[in-house]
Short mmCIF file of C-alpha atoms in Angstrom, two decimals:
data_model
loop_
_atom_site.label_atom_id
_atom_site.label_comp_id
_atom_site.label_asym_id
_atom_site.label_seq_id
_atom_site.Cartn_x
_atom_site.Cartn_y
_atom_site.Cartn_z
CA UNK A 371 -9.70 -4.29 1.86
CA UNK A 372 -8.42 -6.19 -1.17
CA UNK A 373 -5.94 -8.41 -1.62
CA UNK A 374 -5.94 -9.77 -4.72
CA UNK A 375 -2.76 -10.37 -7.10
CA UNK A 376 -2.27 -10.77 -10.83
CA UNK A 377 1.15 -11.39 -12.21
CA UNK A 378 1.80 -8.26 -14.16
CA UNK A 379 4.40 -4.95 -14.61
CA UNK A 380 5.54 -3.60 -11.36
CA UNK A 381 4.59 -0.25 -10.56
CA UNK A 382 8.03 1.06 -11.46
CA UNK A 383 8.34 -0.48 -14.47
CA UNK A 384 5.02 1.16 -15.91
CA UNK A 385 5.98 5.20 -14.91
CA UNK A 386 8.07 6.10 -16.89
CA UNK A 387 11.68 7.10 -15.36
CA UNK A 388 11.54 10.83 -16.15
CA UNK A 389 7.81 11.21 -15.40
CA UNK A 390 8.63 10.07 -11.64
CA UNK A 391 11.73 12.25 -11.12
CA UNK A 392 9.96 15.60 -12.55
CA UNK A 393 6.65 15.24 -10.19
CA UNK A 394 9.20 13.44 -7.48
CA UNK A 395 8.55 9.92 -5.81
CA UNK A 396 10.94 8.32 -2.71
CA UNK A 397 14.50 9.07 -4.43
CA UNK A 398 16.12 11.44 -1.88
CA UNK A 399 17.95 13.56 -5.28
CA UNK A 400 19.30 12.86 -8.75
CA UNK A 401 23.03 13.75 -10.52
CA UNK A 402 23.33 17.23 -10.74
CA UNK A 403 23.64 17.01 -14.53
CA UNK A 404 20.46 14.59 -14.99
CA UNK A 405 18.45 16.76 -13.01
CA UNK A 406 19.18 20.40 -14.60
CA UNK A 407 18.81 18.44 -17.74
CA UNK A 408 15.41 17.60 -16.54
CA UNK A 409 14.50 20.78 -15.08
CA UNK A 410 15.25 22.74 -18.33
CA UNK A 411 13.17 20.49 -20.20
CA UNK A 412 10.19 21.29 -18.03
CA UNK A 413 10.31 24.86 -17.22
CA UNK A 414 7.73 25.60 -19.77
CA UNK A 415 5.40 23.02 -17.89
CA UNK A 416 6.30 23.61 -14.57
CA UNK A 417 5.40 27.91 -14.80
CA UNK A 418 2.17 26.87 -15.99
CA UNK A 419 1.51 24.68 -13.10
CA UNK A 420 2.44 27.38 -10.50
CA UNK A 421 0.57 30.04 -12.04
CA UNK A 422 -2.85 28.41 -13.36
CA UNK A 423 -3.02 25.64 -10.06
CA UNK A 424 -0.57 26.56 -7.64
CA UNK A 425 -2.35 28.03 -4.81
CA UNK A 426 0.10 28.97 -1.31
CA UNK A 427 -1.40 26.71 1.18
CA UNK A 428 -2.57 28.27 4.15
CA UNK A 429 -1.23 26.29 7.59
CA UNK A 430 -4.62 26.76 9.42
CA UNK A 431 -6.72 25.04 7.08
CA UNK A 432 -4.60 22.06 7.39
CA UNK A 433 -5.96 19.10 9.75
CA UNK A 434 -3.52 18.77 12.81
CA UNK A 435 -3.32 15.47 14.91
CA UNK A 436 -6.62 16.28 17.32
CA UNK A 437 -8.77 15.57 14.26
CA UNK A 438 -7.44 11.96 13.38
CA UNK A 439 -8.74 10.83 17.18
CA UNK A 440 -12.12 9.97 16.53
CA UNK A 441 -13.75 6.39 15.92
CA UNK A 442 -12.91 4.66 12.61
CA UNK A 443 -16.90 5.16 11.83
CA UNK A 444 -16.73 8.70 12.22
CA UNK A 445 -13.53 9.45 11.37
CA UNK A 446 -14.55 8.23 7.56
CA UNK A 447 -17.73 10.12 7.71
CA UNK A 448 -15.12 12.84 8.72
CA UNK A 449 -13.49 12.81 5.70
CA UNK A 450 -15.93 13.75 2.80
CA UNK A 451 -15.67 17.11 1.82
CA UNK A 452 -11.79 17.65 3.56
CA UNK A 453 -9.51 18.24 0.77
CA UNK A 454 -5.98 15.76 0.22
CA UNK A 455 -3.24 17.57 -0.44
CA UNK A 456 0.40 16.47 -1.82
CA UNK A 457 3.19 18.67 -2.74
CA UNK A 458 5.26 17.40 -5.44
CA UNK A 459 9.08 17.31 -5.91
CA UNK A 460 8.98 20.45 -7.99
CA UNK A 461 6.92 22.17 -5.97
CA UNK A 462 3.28 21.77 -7.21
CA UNK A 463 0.26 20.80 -5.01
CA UNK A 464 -2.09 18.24 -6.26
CA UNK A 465 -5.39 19.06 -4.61
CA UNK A 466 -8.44 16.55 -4.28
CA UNK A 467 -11.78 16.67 -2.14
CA UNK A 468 -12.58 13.42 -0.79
CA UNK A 469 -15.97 12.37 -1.73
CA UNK A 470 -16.00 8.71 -0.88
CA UNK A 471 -14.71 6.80 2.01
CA UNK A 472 -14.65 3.07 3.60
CA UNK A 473 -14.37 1.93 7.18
CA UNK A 474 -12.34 -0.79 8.35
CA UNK A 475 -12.90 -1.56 12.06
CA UNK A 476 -9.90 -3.81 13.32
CA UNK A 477 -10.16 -7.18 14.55
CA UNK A 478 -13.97 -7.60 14.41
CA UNK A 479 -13.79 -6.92 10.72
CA UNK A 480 -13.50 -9.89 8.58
CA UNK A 481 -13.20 -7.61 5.85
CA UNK A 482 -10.32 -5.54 7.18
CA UNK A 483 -6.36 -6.43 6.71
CA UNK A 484 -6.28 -6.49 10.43
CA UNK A 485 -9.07 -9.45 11.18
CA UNK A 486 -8.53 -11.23 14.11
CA UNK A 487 -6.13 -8.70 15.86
CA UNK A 488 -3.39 -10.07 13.48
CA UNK A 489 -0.13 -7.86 12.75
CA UNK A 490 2.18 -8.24 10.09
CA UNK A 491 4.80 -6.27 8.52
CA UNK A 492 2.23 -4.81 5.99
CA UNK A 493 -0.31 -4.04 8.16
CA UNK A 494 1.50 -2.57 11.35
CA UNK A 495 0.40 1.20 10.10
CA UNK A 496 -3.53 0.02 10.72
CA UNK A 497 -1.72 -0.28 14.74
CA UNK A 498 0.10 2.98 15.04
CA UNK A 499 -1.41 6.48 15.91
CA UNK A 500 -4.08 7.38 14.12
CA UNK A 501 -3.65 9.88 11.12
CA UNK A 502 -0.94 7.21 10.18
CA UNK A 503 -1.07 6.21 6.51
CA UNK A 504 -1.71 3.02 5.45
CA UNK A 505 -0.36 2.12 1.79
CA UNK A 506 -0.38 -1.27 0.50
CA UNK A 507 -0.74 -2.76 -3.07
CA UNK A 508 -3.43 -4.91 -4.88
CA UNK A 509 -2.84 -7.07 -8.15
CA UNK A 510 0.73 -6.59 -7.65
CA UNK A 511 0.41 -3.28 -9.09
CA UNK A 512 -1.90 -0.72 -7.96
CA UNK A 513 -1.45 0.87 -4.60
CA UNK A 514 -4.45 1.96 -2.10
CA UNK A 515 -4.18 5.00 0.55
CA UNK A 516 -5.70 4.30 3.84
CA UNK A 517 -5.58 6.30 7.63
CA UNK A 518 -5.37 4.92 11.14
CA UNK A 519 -7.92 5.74 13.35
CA UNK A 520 -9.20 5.55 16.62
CA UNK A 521 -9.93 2.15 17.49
CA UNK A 522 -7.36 -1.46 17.54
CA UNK A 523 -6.36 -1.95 14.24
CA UNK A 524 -9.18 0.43 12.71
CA UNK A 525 -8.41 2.34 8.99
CA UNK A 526 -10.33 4.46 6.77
CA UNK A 527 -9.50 3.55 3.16
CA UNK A 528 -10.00 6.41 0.37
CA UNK A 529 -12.26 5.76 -2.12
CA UNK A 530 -12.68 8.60 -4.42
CA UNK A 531 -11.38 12.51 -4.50
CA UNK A 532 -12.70 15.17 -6.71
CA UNK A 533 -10.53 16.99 -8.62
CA UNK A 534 -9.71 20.40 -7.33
CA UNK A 535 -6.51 21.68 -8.24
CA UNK A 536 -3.46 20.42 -10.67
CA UNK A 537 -5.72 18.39 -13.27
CA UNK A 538 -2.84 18.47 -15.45
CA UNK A 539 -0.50 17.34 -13.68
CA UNK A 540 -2.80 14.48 -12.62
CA UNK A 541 -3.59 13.14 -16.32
CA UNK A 542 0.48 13.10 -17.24
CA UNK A 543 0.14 10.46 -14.21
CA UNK A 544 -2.24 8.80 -14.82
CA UNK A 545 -2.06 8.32 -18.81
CA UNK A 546 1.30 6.84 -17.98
CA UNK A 547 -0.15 3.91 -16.40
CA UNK A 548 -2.53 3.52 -19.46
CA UNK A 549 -2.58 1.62 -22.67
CA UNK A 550 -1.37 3.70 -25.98
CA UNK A 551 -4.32 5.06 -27.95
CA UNK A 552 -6.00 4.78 -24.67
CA UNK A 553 -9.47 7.61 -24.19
CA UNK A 554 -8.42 10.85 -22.48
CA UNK A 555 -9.34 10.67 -18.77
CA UNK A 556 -11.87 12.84 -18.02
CA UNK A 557 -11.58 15.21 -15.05
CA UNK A 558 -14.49 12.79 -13.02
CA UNK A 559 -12.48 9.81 -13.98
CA UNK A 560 -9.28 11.25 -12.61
CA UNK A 561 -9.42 9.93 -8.89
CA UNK A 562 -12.71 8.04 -8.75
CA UNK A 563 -11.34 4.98 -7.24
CA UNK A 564 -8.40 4.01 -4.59
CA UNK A 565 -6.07 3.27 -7.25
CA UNK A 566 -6.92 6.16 -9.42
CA UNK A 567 -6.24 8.34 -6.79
CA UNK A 568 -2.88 6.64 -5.77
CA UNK A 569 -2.10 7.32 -9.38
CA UNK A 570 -3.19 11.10 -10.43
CA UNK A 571 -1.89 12.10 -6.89
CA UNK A 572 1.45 10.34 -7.16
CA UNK A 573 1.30 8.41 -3.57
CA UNK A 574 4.22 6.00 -3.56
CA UNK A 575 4.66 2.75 -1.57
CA UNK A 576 7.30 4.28 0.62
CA UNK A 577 4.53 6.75 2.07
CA UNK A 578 3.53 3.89 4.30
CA UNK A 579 3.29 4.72 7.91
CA UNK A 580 3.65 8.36 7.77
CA UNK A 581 2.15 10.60 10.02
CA UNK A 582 -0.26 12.58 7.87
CA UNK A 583 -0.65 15.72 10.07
CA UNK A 584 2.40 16.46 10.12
CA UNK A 585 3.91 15.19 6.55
CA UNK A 586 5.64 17.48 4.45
CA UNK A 587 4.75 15.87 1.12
CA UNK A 588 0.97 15.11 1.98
CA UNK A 589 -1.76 16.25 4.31
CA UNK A 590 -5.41 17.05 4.72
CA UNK A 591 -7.12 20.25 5.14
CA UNK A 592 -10.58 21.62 5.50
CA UNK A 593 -11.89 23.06 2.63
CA UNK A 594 -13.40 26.71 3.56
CA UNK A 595 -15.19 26.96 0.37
CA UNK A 596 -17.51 24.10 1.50
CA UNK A 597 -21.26 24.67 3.19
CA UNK A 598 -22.76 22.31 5.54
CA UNK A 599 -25.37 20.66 2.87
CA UNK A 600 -22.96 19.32 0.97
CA UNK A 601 -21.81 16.83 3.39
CA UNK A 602 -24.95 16.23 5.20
CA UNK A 603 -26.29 14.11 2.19
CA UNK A 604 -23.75 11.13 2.99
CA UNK A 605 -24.87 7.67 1.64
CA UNK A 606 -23.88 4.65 3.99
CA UNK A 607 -23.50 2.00 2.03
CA UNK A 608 -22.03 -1.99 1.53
CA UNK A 609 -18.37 -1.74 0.95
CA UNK A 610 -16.49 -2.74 -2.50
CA UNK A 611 -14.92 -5.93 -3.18
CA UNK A 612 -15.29 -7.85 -0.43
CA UNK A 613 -18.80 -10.25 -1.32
CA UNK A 614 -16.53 -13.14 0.29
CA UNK A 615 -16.50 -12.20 3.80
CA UNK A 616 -19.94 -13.30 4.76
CA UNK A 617 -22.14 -10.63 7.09
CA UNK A 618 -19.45 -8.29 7.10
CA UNK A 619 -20.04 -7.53 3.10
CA UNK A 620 -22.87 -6.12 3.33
CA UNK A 621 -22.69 -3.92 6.56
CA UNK A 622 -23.42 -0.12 5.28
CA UNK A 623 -19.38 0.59 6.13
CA UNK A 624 -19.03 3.14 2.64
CA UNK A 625 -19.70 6.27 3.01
CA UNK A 626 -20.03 9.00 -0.08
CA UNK A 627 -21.67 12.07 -0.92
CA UNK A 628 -24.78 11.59 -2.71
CA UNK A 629 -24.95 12.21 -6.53
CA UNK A 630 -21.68 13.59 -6.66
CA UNK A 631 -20.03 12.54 -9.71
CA UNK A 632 -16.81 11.47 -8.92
CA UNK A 633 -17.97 8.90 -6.50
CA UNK A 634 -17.04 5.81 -7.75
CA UNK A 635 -19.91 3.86 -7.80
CA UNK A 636 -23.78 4.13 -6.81
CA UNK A 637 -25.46 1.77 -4.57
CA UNK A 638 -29.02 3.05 -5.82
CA UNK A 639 -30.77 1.09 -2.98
CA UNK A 640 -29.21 2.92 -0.28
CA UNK A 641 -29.71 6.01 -1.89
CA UNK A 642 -33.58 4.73 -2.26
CA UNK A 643 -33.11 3.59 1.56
CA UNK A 644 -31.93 7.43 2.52
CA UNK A 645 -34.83 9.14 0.57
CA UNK A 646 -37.91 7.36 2.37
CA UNK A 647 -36.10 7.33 5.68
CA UNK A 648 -36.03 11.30 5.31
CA UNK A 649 -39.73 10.73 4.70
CA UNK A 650 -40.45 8.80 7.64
CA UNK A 651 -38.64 11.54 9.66
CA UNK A 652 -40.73 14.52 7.73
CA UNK A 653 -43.87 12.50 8.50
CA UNK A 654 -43.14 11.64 12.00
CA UNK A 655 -42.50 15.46 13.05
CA UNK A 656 -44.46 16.76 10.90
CA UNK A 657 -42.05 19.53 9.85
CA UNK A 658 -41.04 19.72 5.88
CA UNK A 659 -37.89 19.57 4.88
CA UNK A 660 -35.75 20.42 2.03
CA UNK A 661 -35.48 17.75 -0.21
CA UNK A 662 -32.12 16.20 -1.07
CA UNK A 663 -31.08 17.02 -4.48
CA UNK A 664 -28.45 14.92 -6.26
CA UNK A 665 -25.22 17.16 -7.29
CA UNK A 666 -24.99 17.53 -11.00
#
């Protein structure tokens, strides 16, 4: 977990005012006036949301509290392939299929926020229940989604999310956090990182410590489009960003779905590592198997 800072633009300085208020963010309401203004503006925009994305979730596919009990290890294996949900102030759902995930075991971890056993006021969500989300900011600007798990301490931080539903809606998002005359995000690009994500999904600071089974504004759910292969090719790889903290940086703590393209990057080694140990197995048994085939 990073925690680098750069002096730069706060976070609410760089979304623009009105952007915020249409898609919603922590503000609890707006003047009447300001907001019908708003609304009226956006009607247009907002009809084409509901009708070309909106999709009326369905309350058994969602993830309840049982499935956030499991071991920090396993609950980020877990995650690849569940889908993110969060339901915006106006109504539409931002949908994105979690491809990529790290592991942060607690104290042990020299790499996680919570090294050492020590607590601190940014931190305590890494101690509560798991299923608990875990927000906190890097360079003084960008924001990273994490979820308690089993375990003292112990989150699993997001990496990367597939697009699924409400691309639109994501790209107004993120392009407000971009340069002008800045490339059009492409639909890979959209949430292939823990920032990028934070961004296209609109996950404010103020979702810190909420209880993400039962959150109205954000939960997981199992996606019942999904077969079994695609999750069973699931990389284990060194973690992102954290080279300084000795042995622990280069324990195989990232997980991610081989070759899909919104992970956010390849660790080709691993990948190479994965492939021969399948042969080893084949060889050893004696049985063939299918061979694992890179999503395009």
């Amino acid at each position: 977990m990073a925690g680098r800072k750069r002096r730069t633009q706060k976070i609410s300085e760089e979304i623009p005012a009105k952007l915020m208020r249409k898609h919603g963010n922590c503000d609890k309401g707006l003047p009447a006036d300001e907001s019908n203004n708003i609304n009226n503006n956006n009607n247009n925009v907002n009809d084409i949301e509901r009708s070309h994305y909106f999709i009326k979730s369905d309350p058994k596919h969602r993830l309840g509290e049982d499935f956030f009990k499991q071991p920090c290890v396993s609950l980020a294996k877990a995650f690849l392939g569940k889908v993110l949900v969060r339901r915006c102030a106006d109504g539409v759902e931002l949908r994105g299929k979690i491809v990529e995930t790290e592991a942060y075991l607690g104290g042990e971890d020299k790499a996680s926020h919570s090294a050492g056993g020590k607590r601190t006021e940014r931190n305590t969500a890494m101690f509560m229940k798991p299923g608990t989300i875990y927000v906190y900011p890097i360079y003084g600007v960008y924001l990273c989604m994490n979820v308690s798990s089993e375990g003292e301490g112990a989150a699993v931080l997001l990496r990367s999310l597939e697009p699924v539903q409400g691309q639109s809606v994501m790209r107004e998002l993120r392009t407000a956090k971009r340069r002008d005359g800045a490339k059009q995000v492409k639909d890979k690009e959209l949430c292939n990182g823990p920032s990028k994500l934070c961004q296209a999904l609109d996950i404010p600071r103020c979702f810190d410590r909420r209880d993400l089974a039962s959150d109205p504004e954000v939960w997981l759910e199992s996606d019942p489009g999904a077969g079994p292969e695609e999750v069973s090719n699931v990389v284990s790889a060194p973690r992102i960003g954290i080279e300084s903290h000795g042995e622990w940086a280069k324990k195989p703590l990232r997980f991610y779905i081989l070759g899909h393209p919104c992970v956010s990057v390849r660790n080709k080694e691993a990948e190479g590592q994965m492939q021969s140990d399948d042969l080893d197995s084949e060889s050893e048994t004696g049985q063939h198997k299918v061979k694992r085939t890179p999503q395009k």
